[in-house]
Short mmCIF file of C-alpha atoms and ligand atoms in Angstrom, two decimals:
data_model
loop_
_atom_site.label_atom_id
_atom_site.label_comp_id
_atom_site.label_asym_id
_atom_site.label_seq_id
_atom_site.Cartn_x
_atom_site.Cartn_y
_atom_site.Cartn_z
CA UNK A 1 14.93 -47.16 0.57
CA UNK A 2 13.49 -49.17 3.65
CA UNK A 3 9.83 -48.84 4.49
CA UNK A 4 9.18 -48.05 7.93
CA UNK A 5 6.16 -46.86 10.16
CA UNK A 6 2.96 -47.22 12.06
CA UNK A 7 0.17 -46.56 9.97
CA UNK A 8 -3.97 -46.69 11.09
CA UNK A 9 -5.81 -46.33 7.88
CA UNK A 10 -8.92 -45.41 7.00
CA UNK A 11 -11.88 -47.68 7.34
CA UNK A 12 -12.53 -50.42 4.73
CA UNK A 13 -14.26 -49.54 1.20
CA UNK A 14 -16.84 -52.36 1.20
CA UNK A 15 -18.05 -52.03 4.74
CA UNK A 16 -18.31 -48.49 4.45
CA UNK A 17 -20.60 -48.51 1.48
CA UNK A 18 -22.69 -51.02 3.68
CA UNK A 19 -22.63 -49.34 6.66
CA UNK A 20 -24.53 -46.18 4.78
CA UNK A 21 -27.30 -47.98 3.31
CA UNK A 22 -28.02 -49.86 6.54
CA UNK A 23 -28.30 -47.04 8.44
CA UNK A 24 -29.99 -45.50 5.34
CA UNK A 25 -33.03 -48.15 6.19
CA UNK A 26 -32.37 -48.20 9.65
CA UNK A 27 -34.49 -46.92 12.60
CA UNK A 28 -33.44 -43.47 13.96
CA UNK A 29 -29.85 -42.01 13.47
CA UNK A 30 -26.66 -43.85 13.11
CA UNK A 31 -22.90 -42.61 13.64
CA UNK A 32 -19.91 -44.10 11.53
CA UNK A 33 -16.77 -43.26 12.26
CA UNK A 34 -13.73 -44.26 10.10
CA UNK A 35 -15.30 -44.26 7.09
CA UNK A 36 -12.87 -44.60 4.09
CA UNK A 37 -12.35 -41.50 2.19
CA UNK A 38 -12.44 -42.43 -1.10
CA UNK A 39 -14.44 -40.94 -3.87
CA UNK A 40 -16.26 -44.63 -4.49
CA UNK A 41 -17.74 -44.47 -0.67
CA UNK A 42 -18.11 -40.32 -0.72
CA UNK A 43 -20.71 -41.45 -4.25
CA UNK A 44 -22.33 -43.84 -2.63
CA UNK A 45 -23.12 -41.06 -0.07
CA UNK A 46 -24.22 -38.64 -2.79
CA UNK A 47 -26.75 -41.52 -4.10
CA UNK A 48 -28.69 -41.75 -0.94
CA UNK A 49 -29.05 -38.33 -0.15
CA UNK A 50 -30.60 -38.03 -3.37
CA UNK A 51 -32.86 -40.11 -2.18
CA UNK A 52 -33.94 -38.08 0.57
CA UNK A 53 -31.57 -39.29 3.25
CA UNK A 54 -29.91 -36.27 5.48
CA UNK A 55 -26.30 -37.35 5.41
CA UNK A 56 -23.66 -34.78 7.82
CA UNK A 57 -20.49 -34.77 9.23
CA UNK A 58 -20.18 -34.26 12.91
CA UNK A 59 -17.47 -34.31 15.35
CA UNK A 60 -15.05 -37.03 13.51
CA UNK A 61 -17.94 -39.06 12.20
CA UNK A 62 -20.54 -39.33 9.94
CA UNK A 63 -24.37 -38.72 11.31
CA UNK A 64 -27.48 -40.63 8.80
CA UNK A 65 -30.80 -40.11 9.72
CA UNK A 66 -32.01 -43.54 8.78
CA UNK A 67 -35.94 -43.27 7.18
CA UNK A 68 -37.88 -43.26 3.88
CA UNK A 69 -36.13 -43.48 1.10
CA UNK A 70 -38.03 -41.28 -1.72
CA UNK A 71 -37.50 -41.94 -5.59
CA UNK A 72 -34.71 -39.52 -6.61
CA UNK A 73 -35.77 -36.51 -8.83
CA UNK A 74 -32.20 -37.04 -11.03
CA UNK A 75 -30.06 -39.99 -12.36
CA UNK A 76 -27.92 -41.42 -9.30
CA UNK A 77 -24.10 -41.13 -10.61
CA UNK A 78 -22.57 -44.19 -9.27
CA UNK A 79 -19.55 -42.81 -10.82
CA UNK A 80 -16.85 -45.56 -11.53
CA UNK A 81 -18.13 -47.64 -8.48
CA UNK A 82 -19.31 -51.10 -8.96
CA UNK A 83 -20.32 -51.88 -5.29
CA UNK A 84 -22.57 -48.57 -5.13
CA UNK A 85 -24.19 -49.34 -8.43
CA UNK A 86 -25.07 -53.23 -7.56
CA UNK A 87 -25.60 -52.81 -4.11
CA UNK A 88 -28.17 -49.64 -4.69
CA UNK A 89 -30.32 -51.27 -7.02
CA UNK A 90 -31.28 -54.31 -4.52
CA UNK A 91 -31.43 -51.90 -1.83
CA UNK A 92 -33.74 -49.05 -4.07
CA UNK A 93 -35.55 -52.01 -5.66
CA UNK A 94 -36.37 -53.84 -2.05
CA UNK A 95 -37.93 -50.31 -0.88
CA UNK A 96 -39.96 -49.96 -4.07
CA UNK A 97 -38.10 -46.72 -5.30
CA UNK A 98 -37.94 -45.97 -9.10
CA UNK A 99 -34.37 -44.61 -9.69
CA UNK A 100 -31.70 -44.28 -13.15
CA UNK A 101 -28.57 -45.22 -12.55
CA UNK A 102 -25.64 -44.12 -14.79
CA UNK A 103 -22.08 -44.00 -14.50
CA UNK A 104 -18.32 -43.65 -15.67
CA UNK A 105 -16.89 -45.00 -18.87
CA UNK A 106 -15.70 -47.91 -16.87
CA UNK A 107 -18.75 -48.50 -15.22
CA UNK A 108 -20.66 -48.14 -18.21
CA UNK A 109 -18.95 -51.19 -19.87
CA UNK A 110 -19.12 -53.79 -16.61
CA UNK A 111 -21.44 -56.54 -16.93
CA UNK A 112 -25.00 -56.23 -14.98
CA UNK A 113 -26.77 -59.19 -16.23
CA UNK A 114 -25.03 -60.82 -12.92
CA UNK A 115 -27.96 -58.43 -10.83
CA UNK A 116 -30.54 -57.58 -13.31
CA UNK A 117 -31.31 -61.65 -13.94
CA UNK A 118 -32.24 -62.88 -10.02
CA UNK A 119 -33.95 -59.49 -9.15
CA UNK A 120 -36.04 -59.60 -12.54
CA UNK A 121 -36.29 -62.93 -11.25
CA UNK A 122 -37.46 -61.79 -7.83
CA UNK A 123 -40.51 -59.65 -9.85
CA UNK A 124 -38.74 -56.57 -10.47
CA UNK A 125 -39.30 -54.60 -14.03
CA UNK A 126 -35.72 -53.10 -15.08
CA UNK A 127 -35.12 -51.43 -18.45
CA UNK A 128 -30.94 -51.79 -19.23
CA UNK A 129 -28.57 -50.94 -22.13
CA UNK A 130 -28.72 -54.67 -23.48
CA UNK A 131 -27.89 -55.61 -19.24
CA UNK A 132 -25.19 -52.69 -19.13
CA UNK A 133 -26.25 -48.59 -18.05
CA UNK A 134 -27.80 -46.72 -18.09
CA UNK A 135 -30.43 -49.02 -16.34
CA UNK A 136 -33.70 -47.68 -14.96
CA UNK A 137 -36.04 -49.72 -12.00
CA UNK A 138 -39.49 -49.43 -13.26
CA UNK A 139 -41.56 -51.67 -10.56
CA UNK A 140 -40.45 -53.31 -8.06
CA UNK A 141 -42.63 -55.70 -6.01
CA UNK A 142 -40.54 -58.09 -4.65
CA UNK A 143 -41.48 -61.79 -3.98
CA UNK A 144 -38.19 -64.10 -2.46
CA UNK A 145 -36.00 -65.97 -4.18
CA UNK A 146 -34.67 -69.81 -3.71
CA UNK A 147 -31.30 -68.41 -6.30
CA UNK A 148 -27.85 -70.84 -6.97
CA UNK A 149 -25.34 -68.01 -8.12
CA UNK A 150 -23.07 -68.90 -10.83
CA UNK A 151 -20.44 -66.57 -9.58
CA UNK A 152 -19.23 -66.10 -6.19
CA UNK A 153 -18.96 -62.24 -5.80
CA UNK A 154 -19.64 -59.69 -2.33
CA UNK A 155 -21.40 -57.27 -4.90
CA UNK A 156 -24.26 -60.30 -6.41
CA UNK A 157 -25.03 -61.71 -3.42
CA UNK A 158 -25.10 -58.17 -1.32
CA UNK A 159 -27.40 -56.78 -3.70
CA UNK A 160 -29.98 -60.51 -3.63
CA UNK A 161 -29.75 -59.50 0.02
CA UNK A 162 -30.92 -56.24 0.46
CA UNK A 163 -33.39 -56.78 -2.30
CA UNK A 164 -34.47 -59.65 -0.15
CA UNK A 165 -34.91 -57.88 3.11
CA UNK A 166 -38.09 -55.87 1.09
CA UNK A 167 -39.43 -58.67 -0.83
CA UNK A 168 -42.77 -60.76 0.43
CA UNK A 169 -41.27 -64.16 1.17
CA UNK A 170 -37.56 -65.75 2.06
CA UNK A 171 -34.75 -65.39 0.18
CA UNK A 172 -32.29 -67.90 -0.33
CA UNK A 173 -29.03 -68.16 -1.53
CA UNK A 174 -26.53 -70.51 -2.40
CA UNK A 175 -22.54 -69.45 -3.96
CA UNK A 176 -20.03 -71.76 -5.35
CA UNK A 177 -16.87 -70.28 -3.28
CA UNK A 178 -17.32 -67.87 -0.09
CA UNK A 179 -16.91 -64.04 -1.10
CA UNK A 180 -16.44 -61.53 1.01
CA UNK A 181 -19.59 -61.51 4.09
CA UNK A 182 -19.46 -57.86 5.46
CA UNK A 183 -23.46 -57.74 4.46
CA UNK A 184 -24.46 -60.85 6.11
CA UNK A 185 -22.42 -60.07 9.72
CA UNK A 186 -23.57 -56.44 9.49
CA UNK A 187 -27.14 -57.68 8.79
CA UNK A 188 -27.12 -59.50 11.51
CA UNK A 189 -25.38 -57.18 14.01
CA UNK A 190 -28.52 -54.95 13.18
CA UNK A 191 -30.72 -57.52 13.70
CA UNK A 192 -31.74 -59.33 10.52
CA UNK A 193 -33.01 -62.66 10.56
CA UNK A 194 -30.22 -64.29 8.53
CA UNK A 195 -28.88 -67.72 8.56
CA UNK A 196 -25.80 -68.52 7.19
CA UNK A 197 -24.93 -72.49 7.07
CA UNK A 198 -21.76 -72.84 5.25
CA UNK A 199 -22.56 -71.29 1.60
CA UNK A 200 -26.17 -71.17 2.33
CA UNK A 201 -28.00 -68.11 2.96
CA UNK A 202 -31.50 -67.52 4.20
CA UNK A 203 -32.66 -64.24 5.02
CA UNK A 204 -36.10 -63.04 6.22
CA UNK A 205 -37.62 -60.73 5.03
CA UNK A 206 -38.27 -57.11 7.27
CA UNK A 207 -42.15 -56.74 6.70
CA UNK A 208 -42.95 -54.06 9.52
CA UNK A 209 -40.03 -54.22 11.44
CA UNK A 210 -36.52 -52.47 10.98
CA UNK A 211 -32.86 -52.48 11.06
CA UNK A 212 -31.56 -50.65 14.78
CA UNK A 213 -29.58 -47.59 14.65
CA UNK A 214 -25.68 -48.34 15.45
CA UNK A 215 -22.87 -46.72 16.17
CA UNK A 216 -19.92 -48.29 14.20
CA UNK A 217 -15.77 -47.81 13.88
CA UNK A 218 -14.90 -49.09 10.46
CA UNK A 219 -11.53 -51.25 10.67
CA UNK A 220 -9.07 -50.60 8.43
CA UNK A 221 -9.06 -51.66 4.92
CA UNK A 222 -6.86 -54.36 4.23
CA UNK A 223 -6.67 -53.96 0.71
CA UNK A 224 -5.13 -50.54 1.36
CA UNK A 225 -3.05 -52.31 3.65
CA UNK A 226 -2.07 -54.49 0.81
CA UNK A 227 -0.15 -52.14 -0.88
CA UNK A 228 2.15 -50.86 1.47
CA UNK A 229 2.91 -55.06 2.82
CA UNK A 230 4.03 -55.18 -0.86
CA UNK A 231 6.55 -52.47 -0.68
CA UNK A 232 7.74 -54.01 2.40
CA UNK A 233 7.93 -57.74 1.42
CA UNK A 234 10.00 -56.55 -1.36
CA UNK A 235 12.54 -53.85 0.02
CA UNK A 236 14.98 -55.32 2.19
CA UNK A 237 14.84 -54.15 6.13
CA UNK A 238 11.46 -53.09 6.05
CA UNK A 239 8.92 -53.62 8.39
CA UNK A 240 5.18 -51.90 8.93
CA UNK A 241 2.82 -52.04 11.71
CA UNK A 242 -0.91 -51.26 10.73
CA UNK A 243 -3.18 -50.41 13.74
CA UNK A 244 -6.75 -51.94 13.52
CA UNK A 245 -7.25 -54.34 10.43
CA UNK A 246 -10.46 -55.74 9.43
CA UNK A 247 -9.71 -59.57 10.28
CA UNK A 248 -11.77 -61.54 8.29
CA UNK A 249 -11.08 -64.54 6.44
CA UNK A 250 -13.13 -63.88 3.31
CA UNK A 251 -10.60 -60.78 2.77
CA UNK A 252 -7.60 -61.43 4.06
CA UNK A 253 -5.79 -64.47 1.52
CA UNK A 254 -3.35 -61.81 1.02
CA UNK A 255 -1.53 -61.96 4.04
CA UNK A 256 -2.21 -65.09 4.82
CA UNK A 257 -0.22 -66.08 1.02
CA UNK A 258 2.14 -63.95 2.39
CA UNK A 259 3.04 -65.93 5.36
CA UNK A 260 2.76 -68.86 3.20
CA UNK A 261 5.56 -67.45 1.01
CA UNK A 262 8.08 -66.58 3.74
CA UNK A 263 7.32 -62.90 4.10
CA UNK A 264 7.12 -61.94 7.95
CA UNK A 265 3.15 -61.65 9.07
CA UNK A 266 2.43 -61.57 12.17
CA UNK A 267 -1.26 -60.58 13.54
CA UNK A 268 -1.27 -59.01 16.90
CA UNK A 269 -4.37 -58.59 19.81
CA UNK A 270 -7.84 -58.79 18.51
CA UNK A 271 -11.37 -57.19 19.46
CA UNK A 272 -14.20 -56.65 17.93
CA UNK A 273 -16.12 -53.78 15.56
CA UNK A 274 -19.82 -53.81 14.10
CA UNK A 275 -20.14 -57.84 13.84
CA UNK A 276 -16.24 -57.73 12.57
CA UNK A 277 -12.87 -58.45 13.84
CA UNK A 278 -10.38 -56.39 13.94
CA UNK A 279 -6.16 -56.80 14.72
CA UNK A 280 -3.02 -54.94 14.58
CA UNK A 281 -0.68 -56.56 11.97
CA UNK A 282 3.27 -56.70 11.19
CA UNK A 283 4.87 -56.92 8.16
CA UNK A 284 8.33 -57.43 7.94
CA UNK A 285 11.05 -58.22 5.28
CA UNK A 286 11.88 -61.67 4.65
CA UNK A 287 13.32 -63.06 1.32
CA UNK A 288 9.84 -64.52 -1.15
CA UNK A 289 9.66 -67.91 -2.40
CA UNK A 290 7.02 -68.80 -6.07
CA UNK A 291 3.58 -69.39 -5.38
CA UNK A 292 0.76 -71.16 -6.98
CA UNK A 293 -2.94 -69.85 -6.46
CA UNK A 294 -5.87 -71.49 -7.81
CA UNK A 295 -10.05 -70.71 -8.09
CA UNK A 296 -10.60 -71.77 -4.34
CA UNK A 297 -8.38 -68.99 -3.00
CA UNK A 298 -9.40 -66.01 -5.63
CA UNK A 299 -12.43 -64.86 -3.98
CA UNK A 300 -10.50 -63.57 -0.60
CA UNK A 301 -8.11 -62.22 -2.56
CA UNK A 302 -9.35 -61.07 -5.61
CA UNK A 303 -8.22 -57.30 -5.55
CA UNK A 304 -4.61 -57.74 -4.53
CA UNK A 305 -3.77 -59.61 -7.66
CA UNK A 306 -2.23 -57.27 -9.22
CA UNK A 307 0.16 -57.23 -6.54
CA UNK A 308 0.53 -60.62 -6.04
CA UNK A 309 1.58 -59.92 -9.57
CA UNK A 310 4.36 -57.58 -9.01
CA UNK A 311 5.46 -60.13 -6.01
CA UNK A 312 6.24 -63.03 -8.14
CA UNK A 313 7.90 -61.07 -10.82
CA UNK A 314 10.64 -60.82 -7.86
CA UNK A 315 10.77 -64.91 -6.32
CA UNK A 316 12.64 -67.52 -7.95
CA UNK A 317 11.17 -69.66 -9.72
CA UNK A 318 7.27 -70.04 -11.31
CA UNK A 319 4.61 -68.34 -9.74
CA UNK A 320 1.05 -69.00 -11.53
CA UNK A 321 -2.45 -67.44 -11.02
CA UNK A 322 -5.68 -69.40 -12.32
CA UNK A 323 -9.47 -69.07 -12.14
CA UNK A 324 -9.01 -65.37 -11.91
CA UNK A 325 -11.08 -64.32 -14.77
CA UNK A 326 -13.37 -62.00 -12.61
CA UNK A 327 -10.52 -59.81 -13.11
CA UNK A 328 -11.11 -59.12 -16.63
CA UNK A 329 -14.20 -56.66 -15.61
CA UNK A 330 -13.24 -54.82 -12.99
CA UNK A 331 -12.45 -51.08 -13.05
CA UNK A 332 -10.21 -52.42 -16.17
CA UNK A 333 -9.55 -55.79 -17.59
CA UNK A 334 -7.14 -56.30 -14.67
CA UNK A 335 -5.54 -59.26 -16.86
CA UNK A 336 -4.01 -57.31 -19.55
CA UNK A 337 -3.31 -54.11 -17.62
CA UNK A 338 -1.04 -56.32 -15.60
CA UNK A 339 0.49 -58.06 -18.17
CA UNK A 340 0.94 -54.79 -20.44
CA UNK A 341 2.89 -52.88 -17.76
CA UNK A 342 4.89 -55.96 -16.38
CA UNK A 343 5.92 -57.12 -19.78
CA UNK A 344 7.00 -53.27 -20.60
CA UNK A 345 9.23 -53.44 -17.08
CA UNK A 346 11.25 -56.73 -18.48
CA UNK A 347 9.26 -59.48 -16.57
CA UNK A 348 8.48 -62.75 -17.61
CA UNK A 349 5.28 -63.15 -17.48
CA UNK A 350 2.76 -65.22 -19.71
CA UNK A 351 -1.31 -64.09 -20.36
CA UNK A 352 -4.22 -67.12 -19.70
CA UNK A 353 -7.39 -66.33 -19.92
CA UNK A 354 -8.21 -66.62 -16.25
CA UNK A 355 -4.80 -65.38 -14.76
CA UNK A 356 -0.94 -65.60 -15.41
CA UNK A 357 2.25 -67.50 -15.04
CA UNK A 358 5.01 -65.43 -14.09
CA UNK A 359 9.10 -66.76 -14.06
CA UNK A 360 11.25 -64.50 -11.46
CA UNK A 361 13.10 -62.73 -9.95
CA UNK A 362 13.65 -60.26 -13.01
CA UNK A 363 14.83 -56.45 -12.17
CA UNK A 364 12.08 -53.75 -13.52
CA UNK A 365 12.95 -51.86 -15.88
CA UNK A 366 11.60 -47.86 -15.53
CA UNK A 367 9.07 -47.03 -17.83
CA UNK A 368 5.86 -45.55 -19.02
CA UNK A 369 3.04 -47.25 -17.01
CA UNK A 370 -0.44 -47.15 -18.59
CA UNK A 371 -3.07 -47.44 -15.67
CA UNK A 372 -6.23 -47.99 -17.27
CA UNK A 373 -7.54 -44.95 -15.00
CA UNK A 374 -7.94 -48.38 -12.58
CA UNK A 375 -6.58 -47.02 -9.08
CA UNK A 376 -5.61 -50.77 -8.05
CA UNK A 377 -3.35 -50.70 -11.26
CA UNK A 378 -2.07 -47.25 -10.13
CA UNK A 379 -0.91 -47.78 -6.92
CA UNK A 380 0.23 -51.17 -7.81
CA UNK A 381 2.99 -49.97 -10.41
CA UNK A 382 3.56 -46.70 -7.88
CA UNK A 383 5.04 -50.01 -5.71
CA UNK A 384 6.57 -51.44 -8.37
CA UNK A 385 8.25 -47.98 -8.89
CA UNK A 386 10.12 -48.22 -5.27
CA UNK A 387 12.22 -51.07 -6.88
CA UNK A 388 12.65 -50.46 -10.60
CA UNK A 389 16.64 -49.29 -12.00
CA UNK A 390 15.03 -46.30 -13.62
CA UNK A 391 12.04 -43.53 -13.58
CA UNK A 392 8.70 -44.89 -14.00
CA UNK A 393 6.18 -42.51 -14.99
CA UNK A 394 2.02 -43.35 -14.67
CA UNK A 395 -0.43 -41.51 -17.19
CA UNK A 396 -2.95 -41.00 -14.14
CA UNK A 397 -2.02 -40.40 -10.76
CA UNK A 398 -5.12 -38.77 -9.57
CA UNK A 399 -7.29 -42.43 -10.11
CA UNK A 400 -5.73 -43.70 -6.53
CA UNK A 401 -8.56 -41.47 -5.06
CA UNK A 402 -11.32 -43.92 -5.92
CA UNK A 403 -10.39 -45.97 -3.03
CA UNK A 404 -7.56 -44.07 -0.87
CA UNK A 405 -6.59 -40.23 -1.85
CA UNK A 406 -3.89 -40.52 0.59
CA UNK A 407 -1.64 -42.91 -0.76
CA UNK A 408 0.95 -40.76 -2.06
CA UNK A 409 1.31 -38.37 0.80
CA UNK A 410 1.64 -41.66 3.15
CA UNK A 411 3.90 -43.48 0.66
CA UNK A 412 5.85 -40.76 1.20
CA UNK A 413 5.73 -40.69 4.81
CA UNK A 414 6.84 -44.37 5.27
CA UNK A 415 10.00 -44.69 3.28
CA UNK A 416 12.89 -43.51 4.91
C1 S3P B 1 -16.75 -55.91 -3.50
C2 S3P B 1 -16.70 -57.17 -4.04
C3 S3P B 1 -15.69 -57.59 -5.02
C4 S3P B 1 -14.49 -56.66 -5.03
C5 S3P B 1 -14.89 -55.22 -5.04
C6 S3P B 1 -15.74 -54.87 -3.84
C7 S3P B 1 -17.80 -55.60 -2.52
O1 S3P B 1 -16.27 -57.58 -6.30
O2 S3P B 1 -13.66 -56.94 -6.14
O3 S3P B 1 -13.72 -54.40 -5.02
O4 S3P B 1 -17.71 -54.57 -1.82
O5 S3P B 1 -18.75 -56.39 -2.42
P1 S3P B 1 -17.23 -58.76 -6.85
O6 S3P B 1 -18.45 -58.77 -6.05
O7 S3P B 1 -17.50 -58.38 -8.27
O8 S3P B 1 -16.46 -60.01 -6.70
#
């Protein structure tokens, strides 16, 4: 069955986690709009109005009264979300709040030593399950930081940052690839003083003076996106227009691998949302060719492997993935989930360490797919589903709603 449609999707997952705590810290009362519904963004929400912050919806939009943040009276569930966890602690630990953070079973395994070494660094007193939760912020009087991260990841630096912007001094900050820069353009948008000079960061801190209110339309998430561009690069006669993409080039490798590999791409009229660009995009059929993707190229595409994945299973020839070891501690150890559930549909594919090699085009077998409780890896094999020869049955459906409860209903909606 063909996949056809117009689809506008809700806003993107890491800029709407931003987009609260700004206006969390920010002067006066924001409005977001287009906020992504998943449960990660919706605990992110229930974080900060533990910590005092009046949080409502209001006709189509999302009103925060941006002020003090007070130290909450419970432990802030940051529930199987890695973004609200890191991203909390620099922005709790910059305004001097003591919190306790805990978390899922997945959440509760993911490394923290990443966060908890520059911000200890930066002055701050943390207690932590050997640098895993539960974790606890005892002080926090921040001086800057001059830090060189080891890793390049939206989540470490985002969290330096908002530390930064409540420590006594610069902060500076210096990645080895690009990752994704929603906090630095909204920063600025709100009127930070941030420098960025190619991989180099340098941000001010606030002192006495604050973030401005906004009003803000979150574009469309184009890792949500991602999924349904699969189903369409690999069923014949399909083609998808999605209104109002985020278009920016730390998160969209996808497509542009897409192109690369003969599928149809084609990014339409542009403007401009909360320091962001934004287009319409079309997908259409076109027959896939192999692909090779090495460390350089992970970062701005680092959570549509696993459909990359499913993609080369059906090209001809070798397809390869390296310097993807990140994946190992994400929701799940992306890695083997993939390779588990691939190898149990009949495709070639080969484990490394940091990634896979994958021979194609093999036809997927229907079978019992074991998601980790990761929703990537669950909507991932629900694609894979469209074009296996026989039932395929996942042991969680429910997960999807970490990052887009809808997925089914509009999965649904689009094949004909
Ligand atoms: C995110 C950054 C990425 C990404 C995650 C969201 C963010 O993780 O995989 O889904 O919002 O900053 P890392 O920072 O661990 O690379």
């Amino acid at each position: 069955m063909p996949i056809r449609g117009i689809l506008k999707l809700p806003g993107d997952k890491s800029i709407s986690h931003r987009l609260l705590m700004l206006a969390s810290i920010a002067k006066g009362e924001s409005l977001i709009y287009n906020i992504s519904t998943g449960d990660d963004v919706n605990t992110t929400r229930k974080c900060l109005e533990a910590c005092g912050i009046t949080i409502n919806n209001k006709e189509g939009g999302i009103h925060i009264k941006g002020g003090k943040l007070r130290s909450p009276k419970i432990g802030l569930n940051c529930g199987n979300s890695g973004t609200t966890l890191r991203l909390l602690i620099g922005l709790l630990i910059g305004k001097g709040i003591k919190a306790e953070f805990y978390g899922d079973e997945s959440l509760s395994n993911r490394p923290m030593k990443r966060i908890l070494l520059p911000l200890s660094k930066m002055g701050a007193l943390i207690k932590s399950n050997k640098n895993k939760l539960p974790i606890s912020i005892i002080k926090s009087q921040l001086n800057g930081i001059n830090y060189r991260s080891p890793l390049s990841s939206g989540q470490l630096k985002s969290s330096i940052l908002l530390a930064g912007l409540g420590a006594n001094g610069m902060t500076l900050l210096n990645e080895p690839i690009k990752s994704r820069d929603h906090t630095e353009n909204l920063l600025k948008f709100l009127g930070a003083n941030l420098t960025v000079d190619g991989l180099n960061l340098r941000l001010k801190p606030l002192l006495n003076s604050s973030l401005r209110r906004f009003n803000a339309i979150v574009p469309g998430d184009p890792s949500t996106a991602s999924f349904f561009a699969t189903a369409v690069a690999l069923i014949p006669n399909s083609k998808i227009t999605f209104k109002g993409i985020l278009y920016n080039h730390t998160r969209i490798g996808f497509f542009n691998l897409l192109k690369k590999i003969g599928v149809g791409v084609d990014w339409l009229s542009h403007w401009e949302e909360s320091g962001e660009l934004v287009r319409d995009l079309k997908i259409y059929y076109k027959k896939l060719k192999p692909f090779i993707i090495t460390s350089d190229l992970i970062p701005s595409l680092i959570d549509e492997i696993p459909l990359l994945a499913l993609l080369a299973t059906q090209a001809e020839g070798r397809s390869e993935i390296s310097g993807a070891s990140e994946l190992r501690v994400k929701e799940c150890d992306r890695i083997k989930a993939i390779c588990f559930n691939l190898q149990n549909m009949g495709a070639d594919i080969i484990e490394k360490d940091d990634g896979f090699i994958i021979k194609g085009p093999t036809k997927l077998k229907g079978t019992n797919i074991k998601t980790f409780d990761d929703h990537r890896i669950a909507m991932t094999f629900s694609i894979a589903a469209k074009i296996a020869l026989k039932k395929v049955v996942l042991d969680n459906y429910d997960c999807v709603s970490i990052s887009y409860p809808d997925f089914y209903n509009v999965l649904r909606k689009v094949l004909i």
